[in-house]
CSV table of C-alpha atoms in Angstrom, one decimal:
chain,number,residue,atom,x,y,z
I,20,MET,CA,108.1,164.7,109.7
I,21,SER,CA,105.0,165.9,111.7
I,22,ILE,CA,106.2,166.0,115.3
I,23,SER,CA,103.5,165.5,118.2
I,24,LYS,CA,104.5,163.4,121.3
I,25,VAL,CA,108.4,164.9,122.3
I,26,GLY,CA,109.9,162.2,125.6
I,27,VAL,CA,112.6,163.7,127.8
I,28,ILE,CA,115.2,161.4,129.6
I,29,GLY,CA,115.4,162.7,133.0
I,30,ALA,CA,113.6,164.9,135.5
I,31,GLY,CA,116.7,167.0,136.4
I,32,GLN,CA,117.2,171.2,135.6
I,33,MET,CA,117.5,170.6,132.5
I,34,GLY,CA,114.6,168.0,131.5
I,35,ASN,CA,112.5,169.8,133.8
I,36,GLY,CA,112.7,173.0,131.8
I,37,ILE,CA,112.7,171.1,128.2
I,38,ALA,CA,108.9,169.9,129.4
I,39,HIS,CA,108.1,173.3,130.9
I,40,VAL,CA,109.0,175.1,127.3
I,41,LEU,CA,108.2,172.1,125.4
I,42,SER,CA,103.9,171.6,127.0
I,43,LEU,CA,103.6,175.2,126.8
I,44,ALA,CA,104.6,174.9,123.0
I,45,GLU,CA,101.3,172.2,122.9
I,46,TYR,CA,103.4,169.5,122.8
I,47,GLU,CA,102.8,166.1,124.1
I,48,VAL,CA,105.5,165.4,126.7
I,49,ILE,CA,106.4,162.3,128.9
I,50,LEU,CA,108.8,162.9,130.7
I,51,SER,CA,110.5,160.0,132.7
I,52,ASP,CA,113.4,159.7,135.3
I,53,VAL,CA,114.4,156.7,137.3
I,54,SER,CA,113.4,158.2,140.2
I,55,GLN,CA,109.6,158.8,141.7
I,56,ASP,CA,110.9,161.4,143.7
I,57,ALA,CA,112.6,163.6,141.2
I,58,LEU,CA,109.9,163.3,138.9
I,59,ASP,CA,107.7,165.0,141.4
I,60,ASN,CA,109.6,167.1,142.4
I,61,ALA,CA,109.7,168.3,138.3
I,62,ARG,CA,106.2,168.6,138.6
I,63,THR,CA,107.2,171.1,141.3
I,64,GLN,CA,109.7,172.9,140.2
I,65,ILE,CA,108.1,173.0,136.0
I,66,GLU,CA,104.7,174.8,138.1
I,67,ALA,CA,106.2,176.6,140.4
I,68,ASN,CA,108.1,178.8,137.6
I,69,MET,CA,105.1,178.8,135.6
I,70,ALA,CA,103.5,180.3,138.0
I,71,ARG,CA,106.5,182.7,138.0
I,72,GLN,CA,105.6,183.8,134.6
I,73,ALA,CA,101.9,183.8,135.0
I,74,SER,CA,102.2,186.2,137.9
I,75,ARG,CA,104.2,188.7,135.5
I,76,GLY,CA,101.7,188.7,132.6
I,77,LYS,CA,103.8,186.3,130.3
I,78,ILE,CA,101.1,183.1,130.4
I,79,THR,CA,97.8,183.3,131.1
I,80,GLU,CA,96.4,181.0,133.7
I,81,GLY,CA,95.1,179.4,131.2
I,82,ASP,CA,98.1,178.7,129.3
I,83,MET,CA,99.8,176.8,132.4
I,84,GLN,CA,96.9,174.6,133.5
I,85,ALA,CA,96.9,172.9,129.4
I,86,ALA,CA,100.5,172.7,129.5
I,87,LEU,CA,100.5,171.2,132.8
I,88,GLY,CA,97.5,168.7,131.6
I,89,ARG,CA,100.0,168.0,128.5
I,90,ILE,CA,103.1,166.3,131.2
I,91,HIS,CA,103.0,162.2,132.0
I,92,THR,CA,105.4,161.8,134.2
I,93,THR,CA,106.0,157.3,134.1
I,94,LEU,CA,109.4,155.3,135.4
I,95,SER,CA,109.4,153.6,132.5
I,96,LEU,CA,112.1,154.1,130.1
I,97,PRO,CA,109.9,151.7,127.7
I,98,GLU,CA,107.4,154.1,127.8
I,99,ILE,CA,108.9,156.4,126.1
I,100,GLY,CA,109.9,154.8,122.7
I,101,THR,CA,106.1,155.5,121.6
I,102,THR,CA,107.0,159.6,121.2
I,103,ASP,CA,108.2,161.1,117.3
I,104,LEU,CA,111.3,162.7,119.6
I,105,VAL,CA,113.0,161.6,122.3
I,106,ILE,CA,115.2,164.2,124.1
I,107,GLU,CA,117.7,162.6,126.3
I,108,ALA,CA,118.7,164.9,129.3
I,109,ALA,CA,120.7,162.5,131.6
I,110,THR,CA,123.8,163.2,133.4
I,111,GLU,CA,126.8,164.0,131.6
I,112,ARG,CA,128.4,160.8,131.7
I,113,GLU,CA,129.0,159.0,128.2
I,114,THR,CA,128.8,156.1,129.6
I,115,ILE,CA,125.2,156.7,131.3
I,116,LYS,CA,123.8,158.1,128.0
I,117,GLN,CA,124.9,155.0,126.0
I,118,ALA,CA,123.3,152.9,128.6
I,119,ILE,CA,119.8,154.9,127.9
I,120,PHE,CA,120.1,154.4,124.6
I,121,GLU,CA,120.3,150.5,124.2
I,122,ASP,CA,117.4,150.1,127.0
I,123,LEU,CA,115.4,152.4,124.4
I,124,GLN,CA,116.6,151.1,121.3
I,125,PRO,CA,113.8,147.9,121.6
I,126,HIS,CA,110.6,150.7,122.1
I,127,LEU,CA,111.1,153.1,119.5
I,128,LEU,CA,109.0,153.6,116.4
I,129,PRO,CA,110.4,153.4,112.7
I,130,HIS,CA,110.2,157.3,112.7
I,131,THR,CA,111.4,158.4,116.0
I,132,ILE,CA,113.7,161.0,116.6
I,133,LEU,CA,116.8,160.6,118.9
I,134,THR,CA,119.2,163.0,120.8
I,135,SER,CA,120.7,164.6,123.3
I,136,ASN,CA,121.2,167.4,125.3
I,137,THR,CA,124.8,166.8,125.5
I,138,SER,CA,126.8,169.8,126.4
I,139,SER,CA,130.1,168.3,125.2
I,140,ILE,CA,129.9,165.1,124.2
I,141,SER,CA,130.2,163.8,120.4
I,142,ILE,CA,126.9,163.2,119.3
I,143,THR,CA,128.4,161.0,115.4
I,144,ARG,CA,129.8,158.6,118.9
I,145,LEU,CA,126.8,158.5,121.0
I,146,ALA,CA,124.8,158.3,116.8
I,147,SER,CA,127.2,155.0,116.6
I,148,GLY,CA,125.4,152.8,118.7
I,149,THR,CA,121.8,153.4,117.9
I,150,ASP,CA,119.8,151.6,115.1
I,151,ARG,CA,119.2,155.3,113.4
I,152,PRO,CA,122.5,157.4,113.1
I,153,GLU,CA,121.4,159.1,110.7
I,154,ARG,CA,118.1,159.9,112.4
I,155,PHE,CA,120.5,161.4,115.9
I,156,MET,CA,121.5,164.5,116.7
I,157,GLY,CA,122.4,167.0,119.4
I,158,PHE,CA,119.9,169.3,121.3
I,159,HIS,CA,121.2,171.5,123.3
I,160,PHE,CA,119.2,173.9,125.5
I,161,MET,CA,120.5,176.6,127.8
I,162,ASN,CA,120.1,176.7,131.6
I,163,PRO,CA,117.6,178.0,132.5
I,164,VAL,CA,115.9,176.8,129.7
I,165,PRO,CA,112.7,178.6,130.2
I,166,ILE,CA,115.1,182.0,130.2
I,167,MET,CA,117.7,180.8,127.3
I,168,GLN,CA,116.5,181.5,124.2
I,169,LEU,CA,119.4,179.4,121.8
I,170,VAL,CA,119.5,175.9,120.7
I,171,GLU,CA,122.8,174.3,119.6
I,172,LEU,CA,121.9,171.7,117.2
I,173,ILE,CA,124.5,169.6,116.1
I,174,ARG,CA,124.9,167.0,113.1
I,175,GLY,CA,125.9,164.1,113.7
I,176,ILE,CA,128.8,162.6,110.4
I,177,ALA,CA,125.4,160.7,109.6
I,178,THR,CA,122.9,163.1,110.6
I,179,ASP,CA,120.0,163.7,107.1
I,180,GLU,CA,118.8,166.5,106.1
I,181,PRO,CA,114.9,165.8,107.4
I,182,THR,CA,116.0,164.9,110.6
I,183,PHE,CA,117.7,168.7,110.6
I,184,LYS,CA,114.5,170.2,109.5
I,185,ALA,CA,112.2,168.8,112.2
I,186,CYS,CA,114.1,169.6,115.1
I,187,LYS,CA,114.8,172.9,113.9
I,188,GLU,CA,111.0,173.2,113.7
I,189,VAL,CA,110.7,172.0,117.1
I,190,VAL,CA,113.0,175.1,118.3
I,191,ASP,CA,111.0,177.2,116.3
I,192,ARG,CA,108.3,176.1,117.4
I,193,LEU,CA,109.2,176.8,121.3
I,194,GLY,CA,110.3,180.6,120.0
I,195,LYS,CA,113.9,179.8,120.7
I,196,THR,CA,116.2,180.7,118.1
I,197,ALA,CA,119.2,177.9,116.9
I,198,ALA,CA,122.4,177.5,116.0
I,199,SER,CA,124.3,175.4,114.4
I,200,ALA,CA,127.2,173.8,115.1
I,201,GLU,CA,130.0,171.3,114.5
I,202,ASP,CA,130.4,168.3,116.2
I,203,PHE,CA,132.7,169.1,118.6
I,204,PRO,CA,134.3,169.0,121.4
I,205,ALA,CA,131.8,171.0,123.5
I,206,PHE,CA,130.2,172.9,120.3
I,207,ILE,CA,129.8,176.1,120.4
I,208,VAL,CA,128.8,177.5,123.1
I,209,ASN,CA,131.0,175.3,125.6
I,210,ARG,CA,133.9,175.3,123.6
I,211,ILE,CA,133.8,179.8,124.9
I,212,LEU,CA,132.4,179.7,128.0
I,213,MET,CA,134.3,176.8,130.2
I,214,PRO,CA,137.9,177.9,129.2
I,215,MET,CA,136.8,180.7,130.6
I,216,ILE,CA,135.5,179.3,133.8
I,217,ASN,CA,138.1,177.1,133.8
I,218,GLU,CA,140.6,180.0,133.6
I,219,ALA,CA,138.6,182.3,136.8
I,220,VAL,CA,139.1,179.2,138.8
I,221,TYR,CA,143.3,179.3,137.4
I,222,THR,CA,143.4,183.2,139.0
I,223,LEU,CA,141.9,182.0,142.3
I,224,TYR,CA,144.7,179.1,142.6
I,225,GLU,CA,147.4,181.3,141.8
I,226,GLY,CA,145.9,183.9,144.0
I,227,VAL,CA,145.9,186.5,141.3
I,228,GLY,CA,142.1,187.5,143.2
I,229,SER,CA,140.0,186.2,145.7
I,230,VAL,CA,136.4,184.7,144.4
I,231,GLN,CA,134.7,188.1,145.1
I,232,SER,CA,137.5,190.1,143.1
I,233,ILE,CA,137.2,187.8,139.8
I,234,ASP,CA,133.6,188.3,139.3
I,235,GLN,CA,133.2,191.5,140.5
I,236,SER,CA,135.7,192.1,138.1
I,237,MET,CA,133.7,190.3,134.9
I,238,LYS,CA,130.7,191.8,136.2
I,239,LEU,CA,131.6,195.6,136.2
I,240,GLY,CA,134.5,195.4,133.8
I,241,ALA,CA,133.3,193.1,131.4
I,242,ASN,CA,129.4,193.5,131.7
I,243,HIS,CA,129.1,189.7,132.4
I,244,PRO,CA,125.4,189.4,134.0
I,245,MET,CA,127.2,186.7,136.3
I,246,GLY,CA,130.7,186.4,137.7
I,247,PRO,CA,132.6,183.2,135.9
I,248,LEU,CA,132.4,181.5,139.1
I,249,GLU,CA,128.9,182.3,140.9
I,250,LEU,CA,128.2,181.2,136.7
I,251,ALA,CA,130.3,177.9,137.4
I,252,ASP,CA,128.3,177.4,140.7
I,253,PHE,CA,125.1,178.0,139.1
I,254,ILE,CA,126.1,175.4,136.1
I,255,GLY,CA,127.8,172.5,138.7
I,256,LEU,CA,131.2,172.3,139.2
I,257,ASP,CA,131.3,168.6,138.2
I,258,THR,CA,129.6,169.7,135.3
I,259,CYS,CA,132.1,172.1,133.8
I,260,LEU,CA,134.7,169.4,134.9
I,261,ALA,CA,133.4,166.7,133.2
I,262,ILE,CA,133.7,169.7,130.1
I,263,MET,CA,137.0,170.4,130.5
I,264,ASN,CA,137.9,166.9,130.3
I,265,VAL,CA,135.6,166.4,127.0
I,266,LEU,CA,137.7,169.5,125.2
I,267,HIS,CA,141.2,168.3,126.9
I,268,ASP,CA,141.1,164.5,125.7
I,269,GLY,CA,139.1,165.2,122.9
I,270,LEU,CA,141.6,168.1,121.4
I,271,ALA,CA,144.7,167.1,123.5
I,272,ASP,CA,145.4,170.6,123.9
I,273,THR,CA,147.6,171.7,127.3
I,274,LYS,CA,145.4,174.9,127.5
I,275,TYR,CA,142.3,173.2,128.4
I,276,ARG,CA,143.5,171.0,131.5
I,277,PRO,CA,140.7,171.4,134.1
I,278,CYS,CA,142.0,173.6,136.7
I,279,PRO,CA,143.6,171.2,140.0
I,280,LEU,CA,141.6,173.5,141.8
I,281,LEU,CA,138.5,172.8,140.4
I,282,THR,CA,138.8,168.8,140.6
I,283,LYS,CA,139.6,169.4,144.1
I,284,TYR,CA,136.2,171.4,144.3
I,285,VAL,CA,134.2,168.6,142.5
I,286,GLU,CA,136.6,165.8,145.0
I,287,ALA,CA,135.4,167.4,148.1
I,288,GLY,CA,132.1,167.3,146.4
I,289,TRP,CA,131.3,170.9,146.7
I,290,LEU,CA,129.3,171.1,143.7
I,291,GLY,CA,127.6,174.9,143.4
I,292,ARG,CA,124.4,176.0,144.5
I,293,LYS,CA,122.8,172.0,144.3
I,294,THR,CA,125.1,170.7,147.2
I,295,GLN,CA,124.9,174.3,149.1
I,296,ARG,CA,128.2,174.9,148.8
I,297,GLY,CA,131.0,175.6,145.6
I,298,PHE,CA,133.2,178.7,145.3
I,299,TYR,CA,130.6,180.7,147.3
I,300,ASP,CA,128.3,178.9,150.8
I,301,TYR,CA,124.9,179.3,150.2
I,302,ARG,CA,123.9,177.4,153.1
I,303,GLY,CA,122.7,181.5,155.3
I,304,GLU,CA,120.8,184.2,153.3
I,305,THR,CA,123.3,185.4,151.8
I,306,PRO,CA,126.0,183.8,149.8
I,307,VAL,CA,130.2,183.5,151.0
I,308,PRO,CA,133.0,183.2,149.5
I,309,THR,CA,134.2,180.0,150.2
I,310,ARG,CA,137.8,180.7,149.6
């Protein structure tokens, strides 16, 4: 099937990045959220990110203005139902995602493909609550979306081949690379990445190293562009904890037990960059380790 109009649910960091790349690839985009402030902030962020691309010669000013003109924002979830493809990018909580798909279902076109940008939740389980499990799959972008080249495509047990091919064509048109993953907890990237971050938090918790020494060790000793604790702050500690809980519950293996210190930071509301405090304090000119 031909996809020309895409609905993106959730105007946060992932949702606005997804809308950004889709609009540059000449898709008509409807971006929805429950908050007008979130929609306004998303448009501001998209414009700023595109302006940065234009200043570096990645896109032209004309490309930018045309792409911005393709993004329509709405507080009305039913409006998303008029699209060919829906990419849900709401909070990483299964109950929230299920409620969104349930509310959206009566308004969908017969051919609309449903997808979720979930980083860990079962695609098969999300699909089973809809009227089209064969036209439902995981569409997992990496953060930050405009920069990262990989998209994980995850088939649920019922996902049919035309749905996979249609989503793969979208990834190709975005100029990104698709990795096909099976529907197991956290898929490929986070199945490997999150336990590493969790182990870094255990290394801090047990006093093996400080925040600074742990991050410096992995940057200089393993050639990682960001240290694991710095990366956790960038992702969001609440998201890291949610994914570790999915791994621990879904695979029933104690090696995926979330570090108590990670839980404590989340309970404190120190979620990383988005709250100005996590493993680093971002309220000054330079990030300062909090431990």
